[in-house]
Coordinates of C-alpha atoms in Angstrom, one line a residue:
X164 CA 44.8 33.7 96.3
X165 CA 43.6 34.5 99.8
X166 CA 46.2 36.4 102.0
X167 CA 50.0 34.9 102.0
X168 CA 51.6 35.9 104.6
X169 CA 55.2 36.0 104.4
X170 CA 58.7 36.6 107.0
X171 CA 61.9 37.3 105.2
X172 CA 65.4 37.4 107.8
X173 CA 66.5 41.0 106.7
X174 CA 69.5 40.9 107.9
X175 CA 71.5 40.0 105.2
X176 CA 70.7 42.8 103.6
X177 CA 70.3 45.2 106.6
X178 CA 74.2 46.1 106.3
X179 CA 76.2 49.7 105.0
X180 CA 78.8 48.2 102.6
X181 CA 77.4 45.2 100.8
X182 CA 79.2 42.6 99.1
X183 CA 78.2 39.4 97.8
X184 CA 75.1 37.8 99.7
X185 CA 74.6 41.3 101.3
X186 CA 73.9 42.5 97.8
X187 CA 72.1 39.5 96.6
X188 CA 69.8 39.2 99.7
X189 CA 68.9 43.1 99.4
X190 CA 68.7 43.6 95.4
X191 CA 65.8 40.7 96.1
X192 CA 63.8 42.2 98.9
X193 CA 64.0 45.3 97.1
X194 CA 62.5 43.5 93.9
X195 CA 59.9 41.6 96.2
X196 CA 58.9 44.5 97.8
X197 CA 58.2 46.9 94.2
X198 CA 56.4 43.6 92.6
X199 CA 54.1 43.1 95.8
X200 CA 53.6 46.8 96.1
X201 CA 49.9 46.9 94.6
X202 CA 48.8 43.4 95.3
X203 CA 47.5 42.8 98.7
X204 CA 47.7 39.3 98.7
X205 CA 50.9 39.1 99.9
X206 CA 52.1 40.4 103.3
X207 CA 55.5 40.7 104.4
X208 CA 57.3 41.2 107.8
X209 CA 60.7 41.5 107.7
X210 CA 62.5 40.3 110.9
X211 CA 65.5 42.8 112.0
X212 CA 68.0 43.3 114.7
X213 CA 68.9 46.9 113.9
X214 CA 66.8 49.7 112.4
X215 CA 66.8 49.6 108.0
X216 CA 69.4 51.9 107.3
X217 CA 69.4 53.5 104.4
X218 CA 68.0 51.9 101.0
X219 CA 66.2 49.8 102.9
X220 CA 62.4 49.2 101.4
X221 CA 60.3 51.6 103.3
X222 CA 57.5 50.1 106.0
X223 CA 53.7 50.2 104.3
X224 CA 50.9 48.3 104.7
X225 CA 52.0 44.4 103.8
X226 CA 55.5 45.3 104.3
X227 CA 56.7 45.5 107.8
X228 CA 59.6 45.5 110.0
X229 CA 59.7 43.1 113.3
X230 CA 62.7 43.4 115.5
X231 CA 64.0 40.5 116.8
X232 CA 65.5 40.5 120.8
X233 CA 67.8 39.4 121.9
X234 CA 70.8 40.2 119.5
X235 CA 73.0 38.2 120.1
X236 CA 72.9 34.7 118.4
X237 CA 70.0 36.1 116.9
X238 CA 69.6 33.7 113.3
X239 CA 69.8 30.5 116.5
X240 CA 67.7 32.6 119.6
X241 CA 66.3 35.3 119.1
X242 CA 64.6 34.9 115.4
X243 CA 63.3 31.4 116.3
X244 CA 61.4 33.0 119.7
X245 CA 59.8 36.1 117.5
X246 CA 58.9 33.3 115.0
X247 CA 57.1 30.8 117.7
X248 CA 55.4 33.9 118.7
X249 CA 54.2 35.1 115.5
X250 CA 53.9 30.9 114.5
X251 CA 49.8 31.6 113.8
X252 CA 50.9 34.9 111.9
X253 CA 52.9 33.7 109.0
X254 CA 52.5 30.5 106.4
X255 CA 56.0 30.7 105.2
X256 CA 59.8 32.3 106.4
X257 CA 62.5 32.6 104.3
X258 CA 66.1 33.1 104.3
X259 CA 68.1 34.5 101.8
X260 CA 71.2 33.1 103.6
X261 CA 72.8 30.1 104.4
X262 CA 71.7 29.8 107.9
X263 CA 67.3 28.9 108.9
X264 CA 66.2 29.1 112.7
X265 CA 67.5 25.6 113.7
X266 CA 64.2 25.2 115.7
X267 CA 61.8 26.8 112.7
X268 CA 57.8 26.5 113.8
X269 CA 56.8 27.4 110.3
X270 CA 57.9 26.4 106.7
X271 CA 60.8 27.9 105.6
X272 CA 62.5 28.4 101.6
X273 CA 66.3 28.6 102.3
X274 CA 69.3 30.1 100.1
X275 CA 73.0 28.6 99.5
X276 CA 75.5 30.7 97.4
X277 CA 78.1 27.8 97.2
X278 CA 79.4 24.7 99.5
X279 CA 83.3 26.0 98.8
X280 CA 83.7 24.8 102.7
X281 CA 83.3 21.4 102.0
X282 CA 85.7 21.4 99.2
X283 CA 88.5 23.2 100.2
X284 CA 87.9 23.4 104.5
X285 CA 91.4 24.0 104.9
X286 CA 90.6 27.5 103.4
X287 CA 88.8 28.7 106.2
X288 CA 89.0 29.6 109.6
X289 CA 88.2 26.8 111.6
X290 CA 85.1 28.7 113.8
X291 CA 83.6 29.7 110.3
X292 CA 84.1 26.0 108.7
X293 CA 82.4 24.4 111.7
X294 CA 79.7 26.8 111.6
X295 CA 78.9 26.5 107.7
X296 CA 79.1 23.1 107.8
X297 CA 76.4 22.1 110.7
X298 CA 74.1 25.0 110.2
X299 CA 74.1 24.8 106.2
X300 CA 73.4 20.9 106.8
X301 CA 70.2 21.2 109.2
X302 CA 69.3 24.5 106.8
X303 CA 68.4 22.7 103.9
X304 CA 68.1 19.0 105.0
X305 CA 65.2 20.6 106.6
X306 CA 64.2 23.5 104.0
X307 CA 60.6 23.6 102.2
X308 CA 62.6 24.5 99.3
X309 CA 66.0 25.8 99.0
X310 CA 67.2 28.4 96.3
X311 CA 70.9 28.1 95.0
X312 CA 72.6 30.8 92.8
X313 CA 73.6 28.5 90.2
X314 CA 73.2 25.9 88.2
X315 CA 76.3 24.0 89.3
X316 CA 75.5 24.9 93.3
X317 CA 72.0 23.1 92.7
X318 CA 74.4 19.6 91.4
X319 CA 76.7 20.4 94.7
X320 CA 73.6 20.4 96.8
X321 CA 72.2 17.1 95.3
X322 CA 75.8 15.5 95.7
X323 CA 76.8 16.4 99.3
X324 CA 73.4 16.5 100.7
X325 CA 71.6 13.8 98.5
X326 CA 68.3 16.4 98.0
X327 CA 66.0 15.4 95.5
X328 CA 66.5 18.1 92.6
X329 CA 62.8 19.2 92.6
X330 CA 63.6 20.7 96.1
X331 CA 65.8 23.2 94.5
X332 CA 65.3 26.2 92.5
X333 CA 68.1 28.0 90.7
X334 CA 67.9 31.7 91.0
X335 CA 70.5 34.1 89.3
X336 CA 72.2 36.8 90.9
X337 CA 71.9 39.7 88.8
X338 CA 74.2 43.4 88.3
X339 CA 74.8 45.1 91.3
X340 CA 72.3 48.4 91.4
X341 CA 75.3 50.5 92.1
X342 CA 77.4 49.6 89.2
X343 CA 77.5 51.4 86.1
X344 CA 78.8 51.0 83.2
X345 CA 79.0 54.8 82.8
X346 CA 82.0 56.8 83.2
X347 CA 83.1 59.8 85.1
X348 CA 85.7 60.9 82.7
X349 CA 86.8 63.3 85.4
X350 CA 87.7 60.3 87.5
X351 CA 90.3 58.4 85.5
X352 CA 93.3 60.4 85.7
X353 CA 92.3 60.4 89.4
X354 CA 91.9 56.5 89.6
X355 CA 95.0 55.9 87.2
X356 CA 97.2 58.5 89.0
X357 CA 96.0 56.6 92.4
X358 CA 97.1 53.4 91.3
X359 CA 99.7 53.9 89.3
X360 CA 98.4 52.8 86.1
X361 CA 100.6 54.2 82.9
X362 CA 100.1 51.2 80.5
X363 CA 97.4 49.0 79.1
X364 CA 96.3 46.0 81.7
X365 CA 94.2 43.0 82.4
X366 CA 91.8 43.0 84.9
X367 CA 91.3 40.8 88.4
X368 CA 88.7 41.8 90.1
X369 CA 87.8 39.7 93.5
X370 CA 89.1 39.0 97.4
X371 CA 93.3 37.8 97.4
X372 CA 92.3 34.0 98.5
X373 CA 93.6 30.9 97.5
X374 CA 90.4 29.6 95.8
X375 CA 90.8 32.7 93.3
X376 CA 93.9 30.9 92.0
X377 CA 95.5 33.8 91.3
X378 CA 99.2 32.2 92.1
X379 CA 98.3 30.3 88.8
X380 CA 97.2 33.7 87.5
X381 CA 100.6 35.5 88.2
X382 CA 102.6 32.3 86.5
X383 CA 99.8 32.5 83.5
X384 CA 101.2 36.6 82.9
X385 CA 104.9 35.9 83.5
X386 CA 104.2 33.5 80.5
X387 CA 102.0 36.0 78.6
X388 CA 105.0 38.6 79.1
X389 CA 108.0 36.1 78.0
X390 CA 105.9 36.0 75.1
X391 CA 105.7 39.6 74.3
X392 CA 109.4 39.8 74.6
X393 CA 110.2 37.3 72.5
X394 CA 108.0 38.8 70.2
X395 CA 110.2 42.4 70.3
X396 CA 113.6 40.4 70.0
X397 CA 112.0 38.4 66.3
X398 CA 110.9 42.4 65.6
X399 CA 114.0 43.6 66.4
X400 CA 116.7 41.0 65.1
X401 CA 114.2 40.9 61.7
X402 CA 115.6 42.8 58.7
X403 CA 112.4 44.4 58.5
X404 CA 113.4 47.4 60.2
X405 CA 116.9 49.0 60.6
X406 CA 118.4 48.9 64.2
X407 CA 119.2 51.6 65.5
X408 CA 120.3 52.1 69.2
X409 CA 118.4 52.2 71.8
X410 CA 115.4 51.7 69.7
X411 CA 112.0 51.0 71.1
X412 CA 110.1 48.5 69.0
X413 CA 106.6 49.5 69.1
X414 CA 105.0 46.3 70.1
X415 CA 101.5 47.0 71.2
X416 CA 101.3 44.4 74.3
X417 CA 105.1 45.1 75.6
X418 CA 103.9 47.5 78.4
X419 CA 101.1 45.2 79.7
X420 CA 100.4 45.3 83.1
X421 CA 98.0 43.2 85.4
X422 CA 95.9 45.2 87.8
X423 CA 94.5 42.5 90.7
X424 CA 92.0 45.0 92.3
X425 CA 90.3 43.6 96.0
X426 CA 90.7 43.4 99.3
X427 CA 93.3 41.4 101.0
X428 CA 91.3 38.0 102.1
X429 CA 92.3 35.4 104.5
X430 CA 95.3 32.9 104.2
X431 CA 96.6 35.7 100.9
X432 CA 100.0 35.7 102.5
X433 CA 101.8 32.9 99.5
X434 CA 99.9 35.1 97.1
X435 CA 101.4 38.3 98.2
X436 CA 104.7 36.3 98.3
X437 CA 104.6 34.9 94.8
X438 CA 104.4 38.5 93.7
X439 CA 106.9 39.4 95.2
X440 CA 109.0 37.2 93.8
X441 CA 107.7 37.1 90.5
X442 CA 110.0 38.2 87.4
X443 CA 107.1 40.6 86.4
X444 CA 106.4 42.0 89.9
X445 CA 106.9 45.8 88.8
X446 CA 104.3 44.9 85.7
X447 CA 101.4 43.5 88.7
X448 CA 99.3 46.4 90.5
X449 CA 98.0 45.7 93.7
X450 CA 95.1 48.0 94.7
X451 CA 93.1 46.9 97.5
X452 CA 89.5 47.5 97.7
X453 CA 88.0 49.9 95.6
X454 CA 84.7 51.3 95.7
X455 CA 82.7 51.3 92.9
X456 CA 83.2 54.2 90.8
X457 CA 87.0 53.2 90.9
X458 CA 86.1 49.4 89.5
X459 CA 84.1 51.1 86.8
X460 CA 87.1 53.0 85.9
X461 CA 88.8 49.9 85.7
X462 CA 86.3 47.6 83.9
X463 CA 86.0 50.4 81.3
X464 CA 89.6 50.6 79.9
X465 CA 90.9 46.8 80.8
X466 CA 91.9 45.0 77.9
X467 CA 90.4 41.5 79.3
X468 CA 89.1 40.6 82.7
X469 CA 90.4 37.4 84.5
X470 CA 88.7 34.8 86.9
X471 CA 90.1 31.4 86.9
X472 CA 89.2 30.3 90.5
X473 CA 88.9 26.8 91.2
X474 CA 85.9 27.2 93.0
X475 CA 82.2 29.5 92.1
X476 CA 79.3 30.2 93.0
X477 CA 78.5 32.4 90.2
X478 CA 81.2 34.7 89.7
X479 CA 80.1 38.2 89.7
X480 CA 83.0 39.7 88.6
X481 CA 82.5 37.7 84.9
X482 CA 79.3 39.1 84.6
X483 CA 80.1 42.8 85.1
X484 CA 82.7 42.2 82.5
X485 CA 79.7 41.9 80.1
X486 CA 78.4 44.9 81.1
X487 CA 81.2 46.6 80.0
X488 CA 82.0 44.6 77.2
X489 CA 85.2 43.4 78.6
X490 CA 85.9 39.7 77.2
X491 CA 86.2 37.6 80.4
X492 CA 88.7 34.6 80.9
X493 CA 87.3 32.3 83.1
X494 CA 87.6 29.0 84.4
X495 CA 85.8 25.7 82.2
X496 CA 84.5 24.7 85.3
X497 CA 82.1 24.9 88.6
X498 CA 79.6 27.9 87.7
X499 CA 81.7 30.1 85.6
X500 CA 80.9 28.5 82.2
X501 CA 76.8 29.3 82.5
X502 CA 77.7 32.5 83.7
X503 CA 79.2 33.6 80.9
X504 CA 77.8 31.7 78.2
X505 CA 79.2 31.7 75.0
X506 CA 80.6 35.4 75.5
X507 CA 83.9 34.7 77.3
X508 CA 87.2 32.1 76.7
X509 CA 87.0 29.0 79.0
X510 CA 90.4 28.0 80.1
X511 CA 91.9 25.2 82.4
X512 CA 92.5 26.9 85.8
X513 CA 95.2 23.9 86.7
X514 CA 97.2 24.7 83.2
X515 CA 98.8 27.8 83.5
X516 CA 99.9 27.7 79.9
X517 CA 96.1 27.2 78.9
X518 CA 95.3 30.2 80.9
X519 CA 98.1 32.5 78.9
X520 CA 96.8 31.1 75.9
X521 CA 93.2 32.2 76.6
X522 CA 94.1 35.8 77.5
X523 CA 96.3 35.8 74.8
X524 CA 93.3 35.3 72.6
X525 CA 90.8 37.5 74.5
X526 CA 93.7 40.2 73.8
X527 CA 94.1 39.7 70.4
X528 CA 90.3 39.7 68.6
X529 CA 90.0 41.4 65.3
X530 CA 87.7 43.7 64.9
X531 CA 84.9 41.0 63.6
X532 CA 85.1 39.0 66.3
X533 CA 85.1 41.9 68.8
X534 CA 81.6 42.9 67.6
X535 CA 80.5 39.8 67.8
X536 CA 81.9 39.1 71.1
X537 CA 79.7 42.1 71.9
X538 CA 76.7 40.8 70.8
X539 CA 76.7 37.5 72.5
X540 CA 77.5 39.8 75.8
X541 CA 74.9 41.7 75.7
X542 CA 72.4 38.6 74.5
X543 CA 74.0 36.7 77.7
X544 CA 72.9 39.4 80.1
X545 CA 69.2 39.6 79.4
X546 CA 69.4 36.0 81.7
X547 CA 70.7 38.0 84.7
X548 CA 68.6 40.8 85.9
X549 CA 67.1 41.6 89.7
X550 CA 63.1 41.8 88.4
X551 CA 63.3 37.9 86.9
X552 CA 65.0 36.7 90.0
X553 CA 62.8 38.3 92.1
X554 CA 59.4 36.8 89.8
X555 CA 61.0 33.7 90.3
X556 CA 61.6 33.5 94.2
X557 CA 57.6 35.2 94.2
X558 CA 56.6 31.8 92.1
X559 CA 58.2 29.8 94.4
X560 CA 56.1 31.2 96.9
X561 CA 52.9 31.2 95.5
X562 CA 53.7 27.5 94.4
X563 CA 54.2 26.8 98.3
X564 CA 50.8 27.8 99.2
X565 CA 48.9 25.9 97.1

């Protein structure tokens, strides 16, 4: 293969504190750049508006940074002027974001994470709607190729946009790099003191939004609770044991809390209030964001994880509960069923009965089943990893310049 010379927008991943396509737009220049490191057939440049902060793959020869001028409305002004420039310079562009150079001079290989916009519009602001809407239609309508996250993003794509499914490639997200499923045994008192956590809990993990359904989640645990008390009453009415007064039946669930750990997203305001006003309000933990040494605190002692959103992408939050082998209840639908695979329970997100009953279940595996539920985790996350995503967009390319 003669020289393929390749631009990459950079920045996505050109940002501090990285969260969702940050993270997936970095973890896959970072992979490009390692696998292309000794093969001079490719050559990068990697279009910026700032200078790489830290992390950042570091400039060599095939691997260069371009800065873009002007700044401001940079993906719709300045990006397409440094790419007319450089037109005779690069064979293909590509974007691990939503949004291509409307006026593109070149070939370009486009990204979309999910089209939750055009299901639920009324869940955004109205700039950000508008904006997502017309600049992720022209992005792909006129996209080489476009990559989506998921299997079930690649059917959205071909149902709003009616693209031909060849013109689509499905490439995973994989584990965040900073993650680990390692604990600083020093930090738990200091995370559990922090948020008040005295009792054993399921885990949410994720942005307070109404697509995370986690008003259904809150009415799922009242349920999950009623049934733990009822369980103490049959323990303590039965002539099993001798009642005594004020005896504590040792039930191990009747503590349980539920710890919704993330930041505090857009339109949360009838989630905060249905906590408020829930019967089990004292039993729900509200952190806020937490860094990731605090979420691997959490991961690593949760009894279950829970994601029953009505609308994925991928669902990150499923996956990491595989890495710490934390059964994950998620919903049956959009993405959340490939993601997990046959290592997690699949409930109805609509049902909030269906839901208690699936952490119910996740809660209560014998020891058998545990191990096994280990096994199919760990089998389920040899699909997921940064190096086969990043092969996968680099065959894409290579395809393209045949």
């Amino acid at each position: 293969m003669s020289n393929f010379r390749i631009g990459i927008d950079g920045n996505e991943a050109n940002v501090d504190n990285r969260v969702g396509s940050n993270v997936y737009a970095f973890e896959l220049m970072k992979q490009i750049e390692e696998q292309t490191r000794n093969n001079a057939d490719f050559i990068f440049t990697i279009f910026l508006t700032n200078k790489p902060v830290q992390g950042m793959p570091e400039e060599r020869t095939g691997w260069t940074y371009h800065w873009i001028k002007p700044k401001a409305f940079a993906t719709q002004w300045g990006l397409p002027l440094a790419l007319f420039k450089m037109r005779k310079e690069l064979d293909l562009f590509f974007t691990p974001g939503h949004y291509a150079p409307r006026l593109c001079p070149i070939p370009y290989v486009s990204c979309v994470m999910d089209l939750g916009f055009l299901h639920f519009p009324r869940q955004f602001k109205l700039k950000d709607y508008w904006q997502l809407k017309l600049w992720t239609k022209y992005s792909v309508q006129k996209a080489k190729r476009i990559v989506a996250i998921s299997e079930y993003t690649k059917q959205d794509l071909q149902k709003q946009y009616k693209i031909q499914p060849e013109k689509i490639s499905v490439i995973y997200p994989a584990m965040n790099a900073q993650i680990s499923h390692r604990e600083n045994q020093n930090m738990r008192q200091t995370v559990f003191h922090k948020f008040k956590i005295d009792a054993p809990y399921i885990l949410y993990v994720g942005t307070l939004q109404p697509r995370k359904n986690i008003v259904q989640l809150v009415e799922a645990f009242e349920h999950l609770k009623l049934k733990y008390q009822s369980e103490v009453k049959q323990l303590t009415t039965s002539g099993k044991r001798k009642k005594r007064k004020n005896q504590r039946i040792n039930h191990p669930l009747r503590d349980l809390k539920l710890v919704i750990a993330g930041k505090t997203g857009w339109l949360a305001e009838p989630i905060l209030n249905r906590i408020k006003k829930s019967v089990c309000k004292s039993d729900i933990i509200l952190t806020g964001y937490v860094d990731e040494e605090e979420k691997t605190i959490l991961y690593t002692h949760a009894l279950c994880s829970i994601l029953i959103g009505i609308h994925e992408g991928f669902g990150m939050p499923a996956l990491e509960s595989l890495l710490f082998h934390v059964v994950p209840v998620v919903s049956e639908t959009t993405s959340l069923p490939e993601v997990v695979g046959e290592a997690g329970v699949l409930v109805n997100p609509y049902n909030s009965i269906h839901v208690m009953k699936g952490i119910d279940k996740a809660l209560n595996l014998n020891q058998k089943e545990r191990k096994e539920f280990e096994k199919r985790a760990d089998n389920q996350l040899k699909k997921f990893t940064w190096e086969l995503s990043a092969k996968k967009l680099l065959d894409i390319f290579t395809t393209l310049n045949k």
